[in-house]
Short mmCIF file of N, CA and C in Angstrom, two decimals:
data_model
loop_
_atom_site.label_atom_id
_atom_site.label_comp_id
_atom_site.label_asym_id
_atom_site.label_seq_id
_atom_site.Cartn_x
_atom_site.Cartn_y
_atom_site.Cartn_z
N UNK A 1 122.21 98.49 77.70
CA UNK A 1 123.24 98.35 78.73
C UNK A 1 123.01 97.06 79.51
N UNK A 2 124.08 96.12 79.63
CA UNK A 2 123.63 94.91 80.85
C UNK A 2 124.49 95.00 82.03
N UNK A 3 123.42 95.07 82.80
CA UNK A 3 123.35 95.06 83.77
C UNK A 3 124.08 93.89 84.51
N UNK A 4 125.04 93.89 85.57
CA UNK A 4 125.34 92.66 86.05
C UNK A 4 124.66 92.38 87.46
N UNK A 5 124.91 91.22 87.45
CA UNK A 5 123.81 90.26 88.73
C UNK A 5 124.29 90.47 89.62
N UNK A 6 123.56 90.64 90.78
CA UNK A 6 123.76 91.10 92.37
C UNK A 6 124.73 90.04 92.88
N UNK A 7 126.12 90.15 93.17
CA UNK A 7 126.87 89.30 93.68
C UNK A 7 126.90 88.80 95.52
N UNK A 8 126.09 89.60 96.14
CA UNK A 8 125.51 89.51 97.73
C UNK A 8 124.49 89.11 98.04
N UNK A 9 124.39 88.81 98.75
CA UNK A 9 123.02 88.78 99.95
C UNK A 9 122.34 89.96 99.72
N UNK A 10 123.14 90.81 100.27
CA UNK A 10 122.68 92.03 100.59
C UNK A 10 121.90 92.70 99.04
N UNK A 11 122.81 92.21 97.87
CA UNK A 11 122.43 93.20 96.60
C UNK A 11 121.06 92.27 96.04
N UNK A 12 121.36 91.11 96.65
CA UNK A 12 119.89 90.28 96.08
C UNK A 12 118.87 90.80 96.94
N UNK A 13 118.93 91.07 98.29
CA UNK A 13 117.54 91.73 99.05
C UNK A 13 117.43 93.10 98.20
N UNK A 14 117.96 94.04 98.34
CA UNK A 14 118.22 95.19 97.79
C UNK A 14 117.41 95.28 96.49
N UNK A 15 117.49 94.35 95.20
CA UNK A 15 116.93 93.95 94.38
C UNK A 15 115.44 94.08 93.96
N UNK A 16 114.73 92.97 95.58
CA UNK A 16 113.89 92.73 95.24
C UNK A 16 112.48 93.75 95.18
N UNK A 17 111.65 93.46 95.08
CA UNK A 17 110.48 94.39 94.82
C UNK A 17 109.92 95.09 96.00
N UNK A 18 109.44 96.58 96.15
CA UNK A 18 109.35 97.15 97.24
C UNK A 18 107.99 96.56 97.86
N UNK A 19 108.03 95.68 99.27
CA UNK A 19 106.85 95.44 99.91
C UNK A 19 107.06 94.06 100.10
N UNK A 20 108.32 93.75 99.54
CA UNK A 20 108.54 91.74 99.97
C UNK A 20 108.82 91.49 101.25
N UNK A 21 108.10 90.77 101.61
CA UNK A 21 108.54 90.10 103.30
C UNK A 21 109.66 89.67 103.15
N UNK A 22 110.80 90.01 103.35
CA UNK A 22 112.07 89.14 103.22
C UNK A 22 112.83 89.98 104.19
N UNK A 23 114.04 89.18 104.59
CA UNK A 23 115.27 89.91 105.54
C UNK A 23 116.21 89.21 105.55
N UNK A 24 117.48 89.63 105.60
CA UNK A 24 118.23 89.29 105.69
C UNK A 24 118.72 89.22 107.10
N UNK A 25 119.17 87.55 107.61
CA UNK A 25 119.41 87.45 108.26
C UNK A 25 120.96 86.27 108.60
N UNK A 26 121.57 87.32 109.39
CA UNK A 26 123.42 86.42 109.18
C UNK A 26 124.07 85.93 107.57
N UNK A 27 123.56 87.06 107.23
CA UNK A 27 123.67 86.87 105.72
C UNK A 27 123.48 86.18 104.98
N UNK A 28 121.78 85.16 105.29
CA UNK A 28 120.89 84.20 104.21
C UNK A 28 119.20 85.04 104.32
N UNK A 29 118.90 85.11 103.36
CA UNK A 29 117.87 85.52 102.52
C UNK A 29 116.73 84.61 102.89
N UNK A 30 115.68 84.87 104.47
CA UNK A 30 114.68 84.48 104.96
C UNK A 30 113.57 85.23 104.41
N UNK A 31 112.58 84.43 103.48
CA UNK A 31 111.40 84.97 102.87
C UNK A 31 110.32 84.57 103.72
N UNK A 32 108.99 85.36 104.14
CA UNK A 32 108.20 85.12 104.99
C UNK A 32 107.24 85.52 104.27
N UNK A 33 106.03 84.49 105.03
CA UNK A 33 104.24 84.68 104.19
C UNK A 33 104.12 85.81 105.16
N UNK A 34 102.70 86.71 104.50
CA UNK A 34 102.04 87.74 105.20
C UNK A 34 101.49 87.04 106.39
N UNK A 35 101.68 88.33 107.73
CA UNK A 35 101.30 87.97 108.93
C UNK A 35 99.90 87.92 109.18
N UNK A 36 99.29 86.60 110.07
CA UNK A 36 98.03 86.70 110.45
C UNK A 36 97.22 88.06 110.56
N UNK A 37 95.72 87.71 110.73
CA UNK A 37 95.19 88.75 111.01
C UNK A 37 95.40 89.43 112.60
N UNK A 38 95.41 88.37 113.63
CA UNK A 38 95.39 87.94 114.61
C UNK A 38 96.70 88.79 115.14
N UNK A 39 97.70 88.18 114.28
CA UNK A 39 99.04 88.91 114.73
C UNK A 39 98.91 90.62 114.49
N UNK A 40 99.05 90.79 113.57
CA UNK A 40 98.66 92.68 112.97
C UNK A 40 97.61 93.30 113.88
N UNK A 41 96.84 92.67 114.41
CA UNK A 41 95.81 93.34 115.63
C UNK A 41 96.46 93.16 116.96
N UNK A 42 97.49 92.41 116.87
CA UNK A 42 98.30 92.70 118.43
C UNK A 42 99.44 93.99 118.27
N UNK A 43 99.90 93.49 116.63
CA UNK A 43 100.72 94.64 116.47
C UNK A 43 100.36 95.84 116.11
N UNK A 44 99.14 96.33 116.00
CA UNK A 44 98.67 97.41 115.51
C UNK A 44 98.21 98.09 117.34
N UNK A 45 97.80 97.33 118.24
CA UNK A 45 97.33 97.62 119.39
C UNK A 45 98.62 98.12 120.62
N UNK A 46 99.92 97.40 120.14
CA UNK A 46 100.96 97.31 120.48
C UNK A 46 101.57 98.97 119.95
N UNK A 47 101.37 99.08 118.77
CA UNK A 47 102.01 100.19 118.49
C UNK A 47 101.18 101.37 118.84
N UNK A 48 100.22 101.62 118.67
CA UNK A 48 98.96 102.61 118.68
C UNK A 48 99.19 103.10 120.49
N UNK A 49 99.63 101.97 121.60
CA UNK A 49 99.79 102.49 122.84
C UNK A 49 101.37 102.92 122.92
N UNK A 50 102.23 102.83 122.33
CA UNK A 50 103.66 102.64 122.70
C UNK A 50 103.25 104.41 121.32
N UNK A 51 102.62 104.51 120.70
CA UNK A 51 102.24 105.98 120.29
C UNK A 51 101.83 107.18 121.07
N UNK A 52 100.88 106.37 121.41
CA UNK A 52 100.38 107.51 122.42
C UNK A 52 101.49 108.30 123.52
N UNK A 53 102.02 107.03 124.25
CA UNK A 53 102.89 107.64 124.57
C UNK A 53 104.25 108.67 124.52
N UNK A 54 104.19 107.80 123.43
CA UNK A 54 105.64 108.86 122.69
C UNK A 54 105.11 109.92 122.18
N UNK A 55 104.29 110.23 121.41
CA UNK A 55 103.79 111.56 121.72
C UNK A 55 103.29 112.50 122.40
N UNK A 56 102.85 111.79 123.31
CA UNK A 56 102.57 112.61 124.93
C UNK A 56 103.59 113.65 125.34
N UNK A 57 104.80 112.62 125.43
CA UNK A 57 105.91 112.75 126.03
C UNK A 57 107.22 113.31 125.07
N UNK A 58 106.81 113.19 123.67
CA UNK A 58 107.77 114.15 122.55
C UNK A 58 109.07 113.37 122.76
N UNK A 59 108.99 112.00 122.54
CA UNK A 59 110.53 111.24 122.52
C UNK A 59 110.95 110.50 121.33
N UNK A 60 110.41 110.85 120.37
CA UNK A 60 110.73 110.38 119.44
C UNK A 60 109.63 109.53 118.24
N UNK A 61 109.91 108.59 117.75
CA UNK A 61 109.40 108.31 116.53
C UNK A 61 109.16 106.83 116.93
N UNK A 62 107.75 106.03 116.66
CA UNK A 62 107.37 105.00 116.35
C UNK A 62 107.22 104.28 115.10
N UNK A 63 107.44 103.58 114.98
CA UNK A 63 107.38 103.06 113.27
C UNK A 63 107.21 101.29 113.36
N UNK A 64 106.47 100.92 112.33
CA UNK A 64 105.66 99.60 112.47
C UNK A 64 106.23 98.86 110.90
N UNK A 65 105.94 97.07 110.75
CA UNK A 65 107.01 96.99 109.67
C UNK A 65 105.85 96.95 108.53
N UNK A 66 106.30 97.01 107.49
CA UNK A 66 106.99 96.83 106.81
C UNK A 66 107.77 97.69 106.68
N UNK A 67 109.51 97.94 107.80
CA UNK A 67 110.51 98.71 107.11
C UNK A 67 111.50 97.85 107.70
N UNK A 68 112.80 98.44 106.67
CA UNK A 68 114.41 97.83 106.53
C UNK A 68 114.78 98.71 107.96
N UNK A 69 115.44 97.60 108.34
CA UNK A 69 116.05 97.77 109.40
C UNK A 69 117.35 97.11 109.32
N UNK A 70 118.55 98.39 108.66
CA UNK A 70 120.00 97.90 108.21
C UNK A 70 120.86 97.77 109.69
N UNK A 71 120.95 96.95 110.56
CA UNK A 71 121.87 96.72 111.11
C UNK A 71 123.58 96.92 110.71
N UNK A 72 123.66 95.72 109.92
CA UNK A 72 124.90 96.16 109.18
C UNK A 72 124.67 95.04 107.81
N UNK A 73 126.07 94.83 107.04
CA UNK A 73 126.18 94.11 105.96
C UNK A 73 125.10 92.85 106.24
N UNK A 74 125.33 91.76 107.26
CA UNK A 74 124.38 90.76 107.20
C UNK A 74 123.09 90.39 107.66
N UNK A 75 122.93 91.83 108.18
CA UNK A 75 121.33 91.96 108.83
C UNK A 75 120.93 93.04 108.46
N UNK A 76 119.67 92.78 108.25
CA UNK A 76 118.55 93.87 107.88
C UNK A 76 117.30 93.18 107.50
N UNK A 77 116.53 93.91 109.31
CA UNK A 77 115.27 92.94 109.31
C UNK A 77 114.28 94.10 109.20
N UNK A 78 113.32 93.51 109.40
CA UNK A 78 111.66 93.70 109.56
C UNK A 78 111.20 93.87 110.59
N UNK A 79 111.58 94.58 111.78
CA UNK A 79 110.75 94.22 112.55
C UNK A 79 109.16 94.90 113.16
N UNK A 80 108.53 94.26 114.07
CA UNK A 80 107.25 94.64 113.92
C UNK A 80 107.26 95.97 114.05
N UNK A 81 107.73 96.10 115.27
CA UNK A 81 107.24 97.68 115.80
C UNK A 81 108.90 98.36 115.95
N UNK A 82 109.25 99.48 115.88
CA UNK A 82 110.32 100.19 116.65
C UNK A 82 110.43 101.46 117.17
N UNK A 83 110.71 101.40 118.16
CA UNK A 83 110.79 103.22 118.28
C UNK A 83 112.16 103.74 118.08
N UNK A 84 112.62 105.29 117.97
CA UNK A 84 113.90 105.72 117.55
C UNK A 84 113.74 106.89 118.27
N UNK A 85 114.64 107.20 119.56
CA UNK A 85 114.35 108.67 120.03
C UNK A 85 114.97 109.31 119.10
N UNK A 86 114.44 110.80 119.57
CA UNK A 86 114.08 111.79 118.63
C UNK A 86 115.76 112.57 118.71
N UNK A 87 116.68 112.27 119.67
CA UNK A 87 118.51 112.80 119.28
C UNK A 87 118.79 111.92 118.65
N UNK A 88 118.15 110.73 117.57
CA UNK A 88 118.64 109.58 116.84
C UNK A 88 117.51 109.98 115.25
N UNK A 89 117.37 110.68 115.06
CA UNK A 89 116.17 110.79 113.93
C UNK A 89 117.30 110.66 112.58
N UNK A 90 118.33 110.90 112.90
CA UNK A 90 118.78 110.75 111.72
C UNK A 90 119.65 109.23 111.32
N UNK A 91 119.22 108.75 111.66
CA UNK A 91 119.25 107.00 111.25
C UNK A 91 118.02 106.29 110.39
N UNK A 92 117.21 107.63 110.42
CA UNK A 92 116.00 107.37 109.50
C UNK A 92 116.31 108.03 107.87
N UNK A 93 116.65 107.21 106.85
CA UNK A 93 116.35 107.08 106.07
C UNK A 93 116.01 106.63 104.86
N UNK A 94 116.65 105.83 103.51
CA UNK A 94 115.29 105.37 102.99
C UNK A 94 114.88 104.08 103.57
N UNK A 95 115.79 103.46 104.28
CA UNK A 95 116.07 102.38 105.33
C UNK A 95 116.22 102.88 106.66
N UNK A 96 116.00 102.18 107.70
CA UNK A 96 116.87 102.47 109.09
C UNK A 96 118.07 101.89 109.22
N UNK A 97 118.97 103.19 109.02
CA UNK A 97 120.18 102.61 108.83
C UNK A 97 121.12 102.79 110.47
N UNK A 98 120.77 101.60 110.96
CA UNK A 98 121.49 101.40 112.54
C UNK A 98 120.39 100.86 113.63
N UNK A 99 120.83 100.72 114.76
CA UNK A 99 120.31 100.10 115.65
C UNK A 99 119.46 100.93 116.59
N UNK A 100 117.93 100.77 116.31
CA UNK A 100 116.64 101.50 116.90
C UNK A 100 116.82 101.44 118.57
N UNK A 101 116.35 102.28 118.83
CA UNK A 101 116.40 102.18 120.48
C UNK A 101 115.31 100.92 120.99
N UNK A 102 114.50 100.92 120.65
CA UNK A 102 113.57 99.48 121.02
C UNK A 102 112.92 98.98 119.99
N UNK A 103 112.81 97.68 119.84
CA UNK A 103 112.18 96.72 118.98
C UNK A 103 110.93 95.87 119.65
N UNK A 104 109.97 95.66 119.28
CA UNK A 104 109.12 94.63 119.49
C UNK A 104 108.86 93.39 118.68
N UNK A 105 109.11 92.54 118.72
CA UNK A 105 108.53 91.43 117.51
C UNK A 105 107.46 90.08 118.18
N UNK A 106 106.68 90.55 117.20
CA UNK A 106 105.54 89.45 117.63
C UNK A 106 106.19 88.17 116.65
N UNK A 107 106.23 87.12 117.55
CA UNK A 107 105.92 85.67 117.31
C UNK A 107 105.24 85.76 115.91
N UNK A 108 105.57 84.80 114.63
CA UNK A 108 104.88 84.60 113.84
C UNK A 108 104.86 83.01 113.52
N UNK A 109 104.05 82.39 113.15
CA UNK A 109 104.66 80.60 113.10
C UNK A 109 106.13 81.09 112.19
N UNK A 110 106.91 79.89 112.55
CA UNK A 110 108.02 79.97 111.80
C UNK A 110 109.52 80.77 112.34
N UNK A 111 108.80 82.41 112.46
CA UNK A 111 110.01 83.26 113.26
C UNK A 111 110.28 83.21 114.26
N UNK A 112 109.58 81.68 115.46
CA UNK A 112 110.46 82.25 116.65
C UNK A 112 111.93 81.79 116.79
N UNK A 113 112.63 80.95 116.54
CA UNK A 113 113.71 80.86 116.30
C UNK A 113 114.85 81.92 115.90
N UNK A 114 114.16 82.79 114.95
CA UNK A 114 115.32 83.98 114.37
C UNK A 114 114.74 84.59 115.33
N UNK A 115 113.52 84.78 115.97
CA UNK A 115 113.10 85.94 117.01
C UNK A 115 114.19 85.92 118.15
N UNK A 116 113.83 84.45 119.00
CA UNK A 116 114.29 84.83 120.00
C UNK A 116 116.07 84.02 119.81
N UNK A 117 116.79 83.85 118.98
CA UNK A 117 117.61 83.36 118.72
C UNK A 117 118.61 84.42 118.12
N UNK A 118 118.81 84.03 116.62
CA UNK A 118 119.45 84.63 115.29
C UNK A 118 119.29 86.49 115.49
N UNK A 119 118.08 86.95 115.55
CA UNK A 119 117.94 88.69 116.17
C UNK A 119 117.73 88.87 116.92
N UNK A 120 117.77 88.48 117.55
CA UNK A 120 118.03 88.60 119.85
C UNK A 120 119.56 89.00 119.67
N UNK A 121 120.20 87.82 119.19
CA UNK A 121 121.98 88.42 118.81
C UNK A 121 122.04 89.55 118.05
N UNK A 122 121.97 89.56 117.31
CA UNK A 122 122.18 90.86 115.89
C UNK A 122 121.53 92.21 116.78
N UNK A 123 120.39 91.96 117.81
CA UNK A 123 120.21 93.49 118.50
C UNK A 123 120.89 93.94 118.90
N UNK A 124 120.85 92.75 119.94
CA UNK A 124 122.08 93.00 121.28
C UNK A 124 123.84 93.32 120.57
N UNK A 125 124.13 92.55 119.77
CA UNK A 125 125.48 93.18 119.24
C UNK A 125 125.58 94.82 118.34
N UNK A 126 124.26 94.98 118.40
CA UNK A 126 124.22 96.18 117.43
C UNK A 126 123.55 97.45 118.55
N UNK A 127 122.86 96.91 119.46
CA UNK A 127 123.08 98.04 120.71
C UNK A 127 121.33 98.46 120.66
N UNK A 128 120.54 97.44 120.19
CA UNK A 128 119.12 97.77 120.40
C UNK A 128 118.94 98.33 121.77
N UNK A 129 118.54 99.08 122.55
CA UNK A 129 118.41 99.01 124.23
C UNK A 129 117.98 98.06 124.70
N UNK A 130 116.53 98.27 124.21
CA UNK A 130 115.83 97.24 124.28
C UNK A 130 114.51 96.28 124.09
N UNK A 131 114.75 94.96 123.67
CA UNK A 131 113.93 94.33 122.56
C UNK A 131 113.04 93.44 124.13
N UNK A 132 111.71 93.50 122.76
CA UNK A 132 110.58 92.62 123.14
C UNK A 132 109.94 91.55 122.33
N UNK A 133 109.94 90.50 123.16
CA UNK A 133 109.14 89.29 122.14
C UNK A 133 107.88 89.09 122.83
N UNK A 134 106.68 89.11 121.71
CA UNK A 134 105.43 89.06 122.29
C UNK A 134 104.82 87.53 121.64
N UNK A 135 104.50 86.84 122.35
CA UNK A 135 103.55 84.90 122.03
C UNK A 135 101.96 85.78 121.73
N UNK A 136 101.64 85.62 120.50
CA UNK A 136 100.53 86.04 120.11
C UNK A 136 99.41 85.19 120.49
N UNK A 137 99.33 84.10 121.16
CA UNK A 137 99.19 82.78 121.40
C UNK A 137 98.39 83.27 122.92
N UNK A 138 99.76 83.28 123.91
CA UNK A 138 99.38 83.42 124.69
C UNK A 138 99.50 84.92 125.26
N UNK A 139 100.08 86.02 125.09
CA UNK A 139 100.25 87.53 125.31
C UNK A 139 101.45 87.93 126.28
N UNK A 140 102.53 86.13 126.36
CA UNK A 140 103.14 86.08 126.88
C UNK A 140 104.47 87.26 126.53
N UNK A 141 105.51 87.86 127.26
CA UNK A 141 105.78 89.02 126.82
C UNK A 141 107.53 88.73 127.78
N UNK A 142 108.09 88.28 127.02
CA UNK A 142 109.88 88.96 127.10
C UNK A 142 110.73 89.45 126.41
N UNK A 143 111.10 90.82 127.89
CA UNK A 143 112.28 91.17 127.46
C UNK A 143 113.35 91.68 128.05
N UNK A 144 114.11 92.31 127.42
CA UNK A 144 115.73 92.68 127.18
C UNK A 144 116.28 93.69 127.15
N UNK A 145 116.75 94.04 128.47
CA UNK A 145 117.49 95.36 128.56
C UNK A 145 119.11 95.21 128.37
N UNK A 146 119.64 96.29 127.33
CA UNK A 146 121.13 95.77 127.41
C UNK A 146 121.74 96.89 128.52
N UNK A 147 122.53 96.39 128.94
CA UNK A 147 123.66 96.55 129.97
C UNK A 147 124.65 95.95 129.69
N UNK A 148 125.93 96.95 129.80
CA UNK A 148 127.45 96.68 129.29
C UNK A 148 127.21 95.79 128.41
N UNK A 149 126.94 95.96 126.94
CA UNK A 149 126.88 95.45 125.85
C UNK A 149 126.19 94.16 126.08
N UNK A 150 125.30 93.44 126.93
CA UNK A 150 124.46 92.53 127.13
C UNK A 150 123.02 92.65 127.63
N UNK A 151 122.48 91.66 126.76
CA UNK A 151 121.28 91.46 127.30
C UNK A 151 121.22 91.09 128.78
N UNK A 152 120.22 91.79 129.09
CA UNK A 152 119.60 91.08 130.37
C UNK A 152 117.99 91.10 130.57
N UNK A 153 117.66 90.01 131.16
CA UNK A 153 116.05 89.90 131.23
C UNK A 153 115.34 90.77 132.25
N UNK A 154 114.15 91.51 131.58
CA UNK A 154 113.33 92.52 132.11
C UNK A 154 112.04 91.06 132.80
N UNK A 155 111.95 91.42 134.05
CA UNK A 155 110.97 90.85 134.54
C UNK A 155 109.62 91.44 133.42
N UNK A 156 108.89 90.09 133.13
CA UNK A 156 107.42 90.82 132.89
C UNK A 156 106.02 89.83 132.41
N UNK A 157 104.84 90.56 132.19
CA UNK A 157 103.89 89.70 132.95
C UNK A 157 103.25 89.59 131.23
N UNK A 158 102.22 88.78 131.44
CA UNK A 158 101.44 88.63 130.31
C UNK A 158 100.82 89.95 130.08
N UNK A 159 100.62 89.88 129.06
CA UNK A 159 99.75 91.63 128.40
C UNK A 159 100.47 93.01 128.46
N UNK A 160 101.42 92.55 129.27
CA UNK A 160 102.16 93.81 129.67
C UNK A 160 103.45 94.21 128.98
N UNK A 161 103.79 95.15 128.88
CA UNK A 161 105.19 95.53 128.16
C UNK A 161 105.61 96.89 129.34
N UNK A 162 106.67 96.59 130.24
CA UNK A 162 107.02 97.79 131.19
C UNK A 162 108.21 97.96 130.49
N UNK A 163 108.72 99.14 129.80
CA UNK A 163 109.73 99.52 129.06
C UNK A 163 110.34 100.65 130.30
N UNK A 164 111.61 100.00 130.41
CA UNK A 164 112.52 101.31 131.49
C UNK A 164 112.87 102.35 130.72
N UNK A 165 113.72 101.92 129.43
CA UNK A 165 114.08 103.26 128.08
C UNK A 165 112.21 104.10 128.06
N UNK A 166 110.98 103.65 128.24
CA UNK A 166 110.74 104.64 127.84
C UNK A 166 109.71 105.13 129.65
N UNK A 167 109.88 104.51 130.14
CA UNK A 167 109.32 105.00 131.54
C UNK A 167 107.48 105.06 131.51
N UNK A 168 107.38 103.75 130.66
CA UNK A 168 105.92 103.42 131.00
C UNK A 168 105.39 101.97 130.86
N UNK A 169 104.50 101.70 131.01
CA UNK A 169 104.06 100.53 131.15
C UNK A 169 102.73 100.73 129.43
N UNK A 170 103.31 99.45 128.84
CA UNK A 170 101.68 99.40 128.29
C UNK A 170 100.97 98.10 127.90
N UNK A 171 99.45 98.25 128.60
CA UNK A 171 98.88 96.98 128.14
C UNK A 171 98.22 96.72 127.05
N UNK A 172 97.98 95.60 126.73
CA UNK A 172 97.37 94.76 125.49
C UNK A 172 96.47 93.60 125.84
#
């Protein structure tokens, strides 16, 4: 039987082999090297407290990347960390199909541009609550609460992540 060739973006990500750094982003096909060590120990420290909590407190689901995160047809990223409250669990499946209640993305060389640029938009139009960008660099930390379909900037300090969606503070 032959098979015919992926005529999308979307059917060429779709395609590729399970565990590729890749995402689609505004509908071009951004391939990325594996993240520092450096980085994965902010994001592993990042998620492990933004855990604790959510299980403390029974709000839902944390999840760290490597997973699809289907926005819509021209996005579907990677991002580091996300949480999904738990009246949203069913946007989980073999992908996340829709817009997570909070995102974190650490800085990687290369991604800050789509970070705080290209998927800063694609959240905010897709209704992330709200996203965080962390400088692995310096532990520098902004973010983004949406209100009436916009971002707006969350005061905040180095090391710190004070999330209002989840009513805690956590450091790093």
């Amino acid at each position: 039987m032959i098979q015919t060739p992926p005529r999308t973006i979307l059917e060429v990500f779709e395609s590729l082999p399970e565990g590729t750094l890749a995402e689609v982003i505004n509908n071009q096909l951004v391939m990325s090297p594996a993240p520092t060590p450096k980085h994965q120990l902010l994001v592993k420290n990042i998620a492990f407290e933004l855990e604790k909590h959510i299980k403390a407190t029974n709000l839902g689901e944390v999840l760290f990347a490597p997973v699809d995160v289907q926005l819509n047809d021209a996005n579907v990223f990677q991002p580091d960390i996300i949480f999904i409250r738990k009246e949203r669990m069913n946007i989980i499946q073999d992908k996340i199909e829709g817009a997570p209640d909070l995102v974190v993305e650490v800085l990687s060389p290369g991604s800050e541009k789509h970070d705080t640029s290209s998927k800063k938009e694609a959240y905010e139009k897709s209704g992330v609550n709200e996203y965080w960008i962390v400088d692995p660099k310096t532990k520098q930390v902004t973010g983004y609460q949406l209100k009436e379909n916009r971002y707006t900037e969350i005061p905040s300090e180095t090391g710190t992540i004070t999330s209002i969606l989840l009513s805690t503070t956590i450091r790093f």
